[in-house]
CSV table of C-alpha atoms in Angstrom, one decimal:
chain,number,residue,atom,x,y,z
A,1,MET,CA,7.6,-27.4,14.0
A,2,ILE,CA,4.9,-24.8,14.0
A,3,GLN,CA,1.5,-25.4,12.4
A,4,ILE,CA,-0.1,-22.7,10.2
A,5,SER,CA,-3.5,-21.7,8.9
A,6,LEU,CA,-3.5,-20.0,5.6
A,7,CYS,CA,-6.2,-17.3,5.5
A,8,MET,CA,-7.1,-15.7,2.2
A,9,ILE,CA,-9.9,-13.4,1.0
A,10,VAL,CA,-10.6,-13.6,-2.7
A,11,LYS,CA,-12.9,-12.3,-5.4
A,12,ASN,CA,-12.7,-13.2,-9.1
A,13,GLU,CA,-9.1,-14.5,-8.9
A,14,GLU,CA,-9.4,-17.4,-11.3
A,15,LYS,CA,-6.4,-16.2,-13.3
A,16,VAL,CA,-3.9,-16.3,-10.3
A,17,LEU,CA,-5.3,-18.3,-7.4
A,18,ALA,CA,-3.9,-21.7,-8.4
A,19,ARG,CA,-0.5,-20.1,-9.1
A,20,CYS,CA,-0.5,-18.7,-5.6
A,21,LEU,CA,-1.7,-21.8,-3.8
A,22,ASP,CA,0.6,-24.1,-5.7
A,23,SER,CA,3.6,-22.1,-4.4
A,24,ILE,CA,2.6,-22.3,-0.7
A,25,VAL,CA,-0.1,-24.9,0.0
A,26,ASP,CA,2.4,-27.6,1.1
A,27,LEU,CA,3.7,-25.3,3.8
A,28,MET,CA,0.2,-24.9,5.3
A,29,ASP,CA,-1.6,-27.2,7.8
A,30,GLU,CA,-5.0,-25.6,7.1
A,31,VAL,CA,-6.3,-23.6,4.2
A,32,ILE,CA,-9.1,-21.2,4.7
A,33,ILE,CA,-10.5,-19.2,1.8
A,34,VAL,CA,-13.1,-16.5,2.2
A,35,ASP,CA,-14.9,-15.4,-1.0
A,36,THR,CA,-16.4,-12.0,-1.1
A,37,GLY,CA,-18.6,-12.4,-4.2
A,38,SER,CA,-16.8,-14.1,-7.1
A,39,THR,CA,-18.6,-14.5,-10.3
A,40,ASP,CA,-15.9,-16.5,-12.1
A,41,LYS,CA,-14.4,-19.9,-11.3
A,42,THR,CA,-12.5,-18.8,-8.2
A,43,LYS,CA,-14.4,-21.0,-5.8
A,44,GLU,CA,-14.2,-24.0,-8.1
A,45,ILE,CA,-10.4,-23.6,-8.1
A,46,ALA,CA,-10.3,-23.2,-4.4
A,47,LYS,CA,-12.2,-26.5,-3.9
A,48,LYS,CA,-9.2,-28.3,-5.3
A,49,TYR,CA,-7.1,-27.2,-2.3
A,50,THR,CA,-9.5,-27.1,0.6
A,51,ASP,CA,-13.1,-27.7,1.8
A,52,LYS,CA,-12.9,-24.7,4.1
A,53,ILE,CA,-14.4,-22.1,1.8
A,54,TYR,CA,-16.7,-19.4,3.3
A,55,ASP,CA,-18.8,-16.7,1.8
A,56,PHE,CA,-18.6,-13.2,3.2
A,57,GLN,CA,-20.8,-10.4,2.0
A,58,TRP,CA,-18.6,-7.5,0.8
A,59,VAL,CA,-19.1,-4.4,2.9
A,60,ASP,CA,-16.3,-2.2,1.4
A,61,ASP,CA,-14.0,-3.2,4.3
A,62,PHE,CA,-11.0,-5.4,3.8
A,63,SER,CA,-10.4,-5.5,7.5
A,64,ALA,CA,-13.8,-6.9,8.2
A,65,ALA,CA,-13.2,-9.7,5.6
A,66,ARG,CA,-9.8,-10.5,7.0
A,67,ASN,CA,-11.1,-10.6,10.5
A,68,PHE,CA,-13.7,-13.1,9.4
A,69,ALA,CA,-11.1,-15.2,7.8
A,70,PHE,CA,-8.9,-15.1,10.9
A,71,SER,CA,-11.9,-16.2,13.0
A,72,LYS,CA,-12.1,-19.5,11.1
A,73,ALA,CA,-8.4,-20.4,11.8
A,74,THR,CA,-7.6,-23.2,14.3
A,75,MET,CA,-3.8,-23.6,14.0
A,76,PRO,CA,-1.4,-21.8,16.3
A,77,TYR,CA,-0.2,-19.5,13.6
A,78,ILE,CA,-1.9,-17.7,10.7
A,79,TYR,CA,-0.4,-16.8,7.4
A,80,THR,CA,-2.2,-14.2,5.3
A,81,ALA,CA,-1.7,-14.2,1.5
A,82,ASP,CA,-3.2,-12.4,-1.5
A,83,ALA,CA,-4.0,-14.4,-4.6
A,84,ASP,CA,-1.5,-12.4,-6.7
A,85,GLU,CA,1.4,-13.5,-4.6
A,86,VAL,CA,3.9,-16.2,-5.5
A,87,LEU,CA,6.6,-17.8,-3.4
A,88,ASN,CA,9.5,-19.0,-5.6
A,89,PRO,CA,11.5,-22.1,-4.8
A,90,GLU,CA,14.3,-20.3,-3.0
A,91,ASN,CA,11.9,-18.5,-0.7
A,92,HIS,CA,9.7,-21.6,-0.3
A,93,GLN,CA,12.8,-23.3,1.3
A,94,ARG,CA,13.4,-20.3,3.5
A,95,PHE,CA,9.7,-20.5,4.7
A,96,GLN,CA,10.1,-24.2,5.4
A,97,ASP,CA,13.3,-23.5,7.4
A,98,LEU,CA,11.5,-20.8,9.3
A,99,LYS,CA,8.6,-23.1,10.1
A,100,GLU,CA,11.0,-25.6,11.6
A,101,VAL,CA,12.9,-23.2,13.9
A,102,LEU,CA,10.6,-20.3,14.7
A,103,LEU,CA,11.0,-19.4,18.4
A,104,PRO,CA,7.7,-19.5,20.4
A,105,GLU,CA,8.2,-16.0,21.8
A,106,ILE,CA,7.9,-14.4,18.3
A,107,ASP,CA,4.4,-13.0,17.7
A,108,ILE,CA,4.7,-11.6,14.2
A,109,VAL,CA,7.0,-12.5,11.3
A,110,GLN,CA,7.6,-9.9,8.6
A,111,MET,CA,8.4,-10.9,5.1
A,112,LYS,CA,9.7,-8.7,2.2
A,113,TYR,CA,7.0,-7.8,-0.3
A,114,GLY,CA,8.8,-7.6,-3.7
A,115,ASN,CA,8.3,-6.6,-7.3
A,116,GLN,CA,6.3,-3.5,-6.3
A,117,LEU,CA,7.4,-0.8,-8.7
A,118,GLU,CA,6.9,-2.9,-11.9
A,119,HIS,CA,3.1,-2.9,-11.5
A,120,GLY,CA,2.4,0.6,-10.5
A,121,THR,CA,1.1,-0.3,-7.1
A,122,ALA,CA,0.7,2.2,-4.3
A,123,TYR,CA,4.2,1.9,-2.9
A,124,ASN,CA,7.5,3.7,-3.6
A,125,PHE,CA,9.9,0.8,-2.8
A,126,ASP,CA,10.4,-2.4,-4.8
A,127,GLU,CA,10.8,-4.3,-1.6
A,128,GLU,CA,9.4,-3.6,1.9
A,129,TYR,CA,8.7,-5.5,5.0
A,130,ARG,CA,5.1,-6.5,5.7
A,131,PRO,CA,3.6,-8.5,8.6
A,132,LYS,CA,2.6,-11.9,7.1
A,133,LEU,CA,2.7,-14.6,9.8
A,134,PHE,CA,0.9,-14.1,13.1
A,135,LYS,CA,0.6,-16.1,16.3
A,136,ARG,CA,-3.2,-16.7,16.5
A,137,LEU,CA,-3.5,-16.5,20.3
A,138,ARG,CA,-1.0,-14.2,22.0
A,139,GLU,CA,0.4,-15.0,25.4
A,140,PHE,CA,0.8,-12.2,27.8
A,141,VAL,CA,3.8,-12.5,30.1
A,142,TRP,CA,5.2,-10.4,33.0
A,143,THR,CA,8.6,-8.9,32.7
A,144,GLU,CA,11.2,-7.1,34.9
A,145,PRO,CA,12.2,-8.4,38.4
A,146,VAL,CA,10.8,-5.4,40.1
A,147,HIS,CA,8.2,-2.8,39.1
A,148,GLU,CA,7.0,-5.7,37.0
A,149,MET,CA,4.7,-5.1,34.0
A,150,VAL,CA,3.0,-7.1,31.2
A,151,ARG,CA,4.8,-7.0,27.9
A,152,LEU,CA,2.4,-5.1,25.6
A,153,ASP,CA,4.5,-4.8,22.4
A,154,PRO,CA,4.6,-7.8,20.2
A,155,ILE,CA,7.9,-9.4,19.3
A,156,VAL,CA,8.4,-9.0,15.6
A,157,PHE,CA,10.9,-10.9,13.5
A,158,ASP,CA,12.1,-9.6,10.1
A,159,SER,CA,12.7,-12.7,8.0
A,160,ASP,CA,14.7,-13.0,4.7
A,161,ILE,CA,11.7,-14.4,2.9
A,162,VAL,CA,10.7,-12.5,-0.2
A,163,ILE,CA,7.2,-12.8,-1.6
A,164,ASP,CA,6.8,-12.0,-5.3
A,165,HIS,CA,3.9,-9.7,-6.1
A,166,ARG,CA,2.4,-10.4,-9.5
A,167,PRO,CA,-0.9,-8.7,-10.0
A,168,HIS,CA,-2.8,-9.4,-13.2
A,169,ASP,CA,-4.3,-5.9,-13.1
A,170,ASN,CA,-4.1,-2.6,-11.2
A,171,HIS,CA,-6.5,-2.3,-8.2
A,172,ALA,CA,-6.3,1.5,-7.9
A,173,LYS,CA,-9.8,2.1,-9.2
A,174,ARG,CA,-11.2,-0.3,-6.7
A,175,ASP,CA,-9.3,1.4,-3.9
A,176,PHE,CA,-10.4,4.9,-5.0
A,177,ALA,CA,-14.0,3.8,-5.0
A,178,ILE,CA,-13.7,2.6,-1.4
A,179,PHE,CA,-12.0,5.8,-0.3
A,180,GLN,CA,-14.8,7.9,-1.9
A,181,LYS,CA,-17.5,5.8,-0.2
A,182,GLN,CA,-15.9,6.4,3.2
A,183,ILE,CA,-15.7,10.1,2.5
A,184,LYS,CA,-19.3,10.3,1.4
A,185,LYS,CA,-20.4,8.6,4.6
A,186,GLY,CA,-18.8,11.5,6.4
A,187,LEU,CA,-16.1,9.3,7.9
A,188,ARG,CA,-12.7,10.9,8.6
A,189,LEU,CA,-9.8,9.1,7.0
A,190,SER,CA,-7.0,8.3,9.5
A,191,LYS,CA,-3.6,9.8,8.9
A,192,ARG,CA,-2.4,6.5,7.4
A,193,LEU,CA,-5.4,6.2,5.0
A,194,HIS,CA,-5.1,9.9,4.1
A,195,HIS,CA,-1.5,9.2,3.1
A,196,MET,CA,-2.4,6.0,1.3
A,197,TYR,CA,-5.1,7.7,-0.7
A,198,ALA,CA,-2.8,10.6,-1.7
A,199,MET,CA,0.1,8.3,-2.5
A,200,GLU,CA,-2.0,5.9,-4.6
A,201,LEU,CA,-3.5,8.8,-6.5
A,202,TYR,CA,-0.1,10.2,-7.3
A,203,ILE,CA,1.2,6.8,-8.4
A,204,SER,CA,-1.8,5.3,-10.2
A,205,GLY,CA,-4.5,8.0,-10.6
A,206,ASP,CA,-5.6,9.5,-13.9
A,207,GLN,CA,-7.2,12.9,-14.5
A,208,GLU,CA,-10.7,11.7,-13.5
A,209,ASP,CA,-9.4,10.3,-10.2
A,210,PHE,CA,-7.7,13.6,-9.3
A,211,LEU,CA,-10.7,15.7,-10.1
A,212,GLU,CA,-13.0,13.4,-8.1
A,213,ALA,CA,-10.6,13.6,-5.1
A,214,GLU,CA,-10.1,17.3,-5.3
A,215,GLU,CA,-12.9,18.4,-3.0
A,216,PHE,CA,-11.8,16.1,-0.2
A,217,PHE,CA,-8.1,17.0,-0.4
A,218,THR,CA,-8.9,20.7,-0.6
A,219,GLN,CA,-10.9,20.5,2.6
A,220,THR,CA,-8.1,18.6,4.4
A,221,ALA,CA,-5.5,21.1,3.1
A,222,LEU,CA,-7.5,23.8,4.9
A,223,ASP,CA,-8.3,21.7,8.0
A,224,PRO,CA,-6.5,23.1,11.1
A,225,ASN,CA,-6.8,19.7,12.8
A,226,ARG,CA,-4.7,17.9,10.1
A,227,SER,CA,-1.0,17.5,10.6
A,228,ILE,CA,1.5,19.3,8.5
A,229,ASP,CA,2.3,16.1,6.6
A,230,GLU,CA,-1.4,15.6,5.7
A,231,VAL,CA,-1.7,19.3,4.7
A,232,LYS,CA,1.3,19.0,2.3
A,233,GLU,CA,-0.1,15.7,0.8
A,234,ALA,CA,-3.5,17.2,0.3
A,235,ALA,CA,-2.0,20.4,-1.2
A,236,CYS,CA,-0.1,18.3,-3.8
A,237,ILE,CA,-3.3,16.5,-4.9
A,238,ALA,CA,-5.4,19.7,-4.9
A,239,SER,CA,-2.6,21.5,-6.9
A,240,ARG,CA,-2.5,18.7,-9.5
A,241,ALA,CA,-6.3,18.9,-9.9
A,242,ALA,CA,-6.3,22.7,-10.2
A,243,ARG,CA,-3.6,22.5,-12.9
A,244,LEU,CA,-5.7,20.0,-14.8
A,245,ARG,CA,-8.6,22.4,-14.6
A,246,LYS,CA,-6.3,25.4,-15.5
A,247,ASP,CA,-7.2,27.1,-12.3
A,248,ALA,CA,-4.1,29.2,-11.5
A,249,HIS,CA,-5.5,30.9,-8.4
A,250,THR,CA,-6.2,27.6,-6.6
A,251,MET,CA,-3.0,26.1,-7.7
A,252,LEU,CA,-1.1,29.1,-6.3
A,253,LYS,CA,-3.0,28.8,-3.0
A,254,MET,CA,-2.3,25.1,-2.7
A,255,SER,CA,1.3,25.4,-3.7
A,256,LEU,CA,1.9,27.9,-0.8
A,257,LYS,CA,0.5,25.3,1.6
A,258,ASP,CA,3.5,23.1,0.7
A,259,LEU,CA,6.2,25.6,0.0
A,260,LEU,CA,5.8,27.6,3.3
A,261,SER,CA,7.6,24.6,4.9
A,262,GLN,CA,10.2,22.4,3.2
A,263,GLY,CA,8.8,22.1,-0.3
A,264,SER,CA,8.2,18.7,-1.9
A,265,SER,CA,9.3,17.3,-5.2
A,266,GLU,CA,5.7,16.8,-6.2
A,267,MET,CA,4.8,20.4,-5.8
A,268,CYS,CA,7.9,21.6,-7.6
A,269,PHE,CA,7.1,19.2,-10.4
A,270,GLU,CA,3.5,20.5,-10.6
A,271,LEU,CA,4.8,24.1,-10.8
A,272,GLY,CA,7.2,23.1,-13.5
A,273,MET,CA,4.4,21.5,-15.5
A,274,TYR,CA,2.2,24.6,-15.0
A,275,PHE,CA,4.8,27.0,-16.4
A,276,LEU,CA,5.7,24.5,-19.2
A,277,ASP,CA,2.0,24.6,-20.1
A,278,GLN,CA,2.2,28.4,-20.1
A,279,GLY,CA,5.1,28.4,-22.5
A,280,ASP,CA,7.5,29.8,-19.8
A,281,THR,CA,10.3,27.3,-20.2
A,282,GLU,CA,12.8,29.2,-18.2
A,283,GLU,CA,10.6,29.2,-15.1
A,284,ALA,CA,9.6,25.6,-15.8
A,285,ALA,CA,13.2,24.5,-15.9
A,286,MET,CA,13.9,26.1,-12.5
A,287,TRP,CA,11.1,24.1,-10.9
A,288,PHE,CA,12.0,20.9,-12.5
A,289,TYR,CA,15.6,21.4,-11.2
A,290,ASN,CA,14.2,22.0,-7.7
A,291,ALA,CA,12.0,18.9,-8.0
A,292,ARG,CA,15.0,16.8,-8.9
A,293,TYR,CA,17.8,18.2,-6.8
A,294,GLU,CA,16.6,20.5,-4.0
A,295,THR,CA,13.6,18.7,-2.5
A,296,GLN,CA,12.4,15.2,-1.6
A,297,PRO,CA,9.3,13.3,-2.8
A,298,ILE,CA,6.5,12.7,-0.2
A,299,LEU,CA,4.1,10.7,-2.4
A,300,ASN,CA,5.8,9.3,-5.5
A,301,ILE,CA,9.5,8.6,-5.8
A,302,HIS,CA,9.3,9.4,-9.5
A,303,ALA,CA,8.4,13.0,-8.8
A,304,GLY,CA,12.0,13.6,-7.5
A,305,THR,CA,13.8,11.4,-10.0
A,306,ASP,CA,13.0,10.4,-13.6
A,307,TRP,CA,9.9,12.7,-14.1
A,308,PRO,CA,11.8,16.0,-13.7
A,309,GLU,CA,14.9,14.5,-15.4
A,310,GLU,CA,12.8,13.8,-18.5
A,311,LYS,CA,11.4,17.3,-18.6
A,312,MET,CA,14.9,18.8,-18.0
A,313,ARG,CA,16.3,16.9,-21.0
A,314,GLU,CA,13.3,18.0,-23.1
A,315,LEU,CA,14.3,21.6,-22.2
A,316,GLY,CA,17.9,21.0,-23.1
A,317,MET,CA,19.2,21.0,-19.6
A,318,GLU,CA,22.1,18.8,-18.3
A,319,VAL,CA,21.1,16.0,-15.9
A,320,GLU,CA,23.7,15.0,-13.3
């Protein structure tokens, strides 16, 4: 049976930490909790489960905090959990079974992260695989009988374990602040982070968030070094912000960035909203139809499903 270090980073999680730990602590052989500045009873609660509690000065970098937590682990495997996760009895048993039979050549175990859409998190799927269990020290082995080489890609196992995500609040504002700090430092967001920022805005952002992000996404929409996917994402955000500011010229400019290639549901929906605001219901209906039936969403699944359907019904249109 494998031995596992649980590594968590926490801050002000007194409402949910015990719920999380109660559901998984008996599966763990070591519990490491890194606190990034709690001002509530988080650390007091953590002390009921472990004496391996460490302070880490928050530097607006989740990776830095997680790397610090991993550095304290001593078991052969590391399990990473957030305080708002829960493992129900059925999946607790699946985890126990996995712990007893996991093959030594597996480097990473992915588990399904569930209950996403209910809480407005930055994802478009209710369940999706995430890497959760890691071999702490990876062994490098040679492969092939001739022209031999070291295996570089990790062996990943997709388990049937489902982790229930139950946040007590939405973390979008925290994430937006970190994105903005990185931008103001002059740091270039990677393609992945660019997508995550745009997606989280379109799922959880309010008017203030879109207006704050407009300058950055306008610049990336005009950046020749950005990929077509990034340009389309940026154009959707900039178009929404322009619509909110009632800036038709900028909205037209940004919409063309998207529509010159295969248009997105988000941009069609924005155009529908623009014409609806102008009182042009016939034009609005056409764009809502295109958002629902002729295009695909790139940031928020709702932009191609229930959002345009709702507007179509309001305009007296039939919805298939």
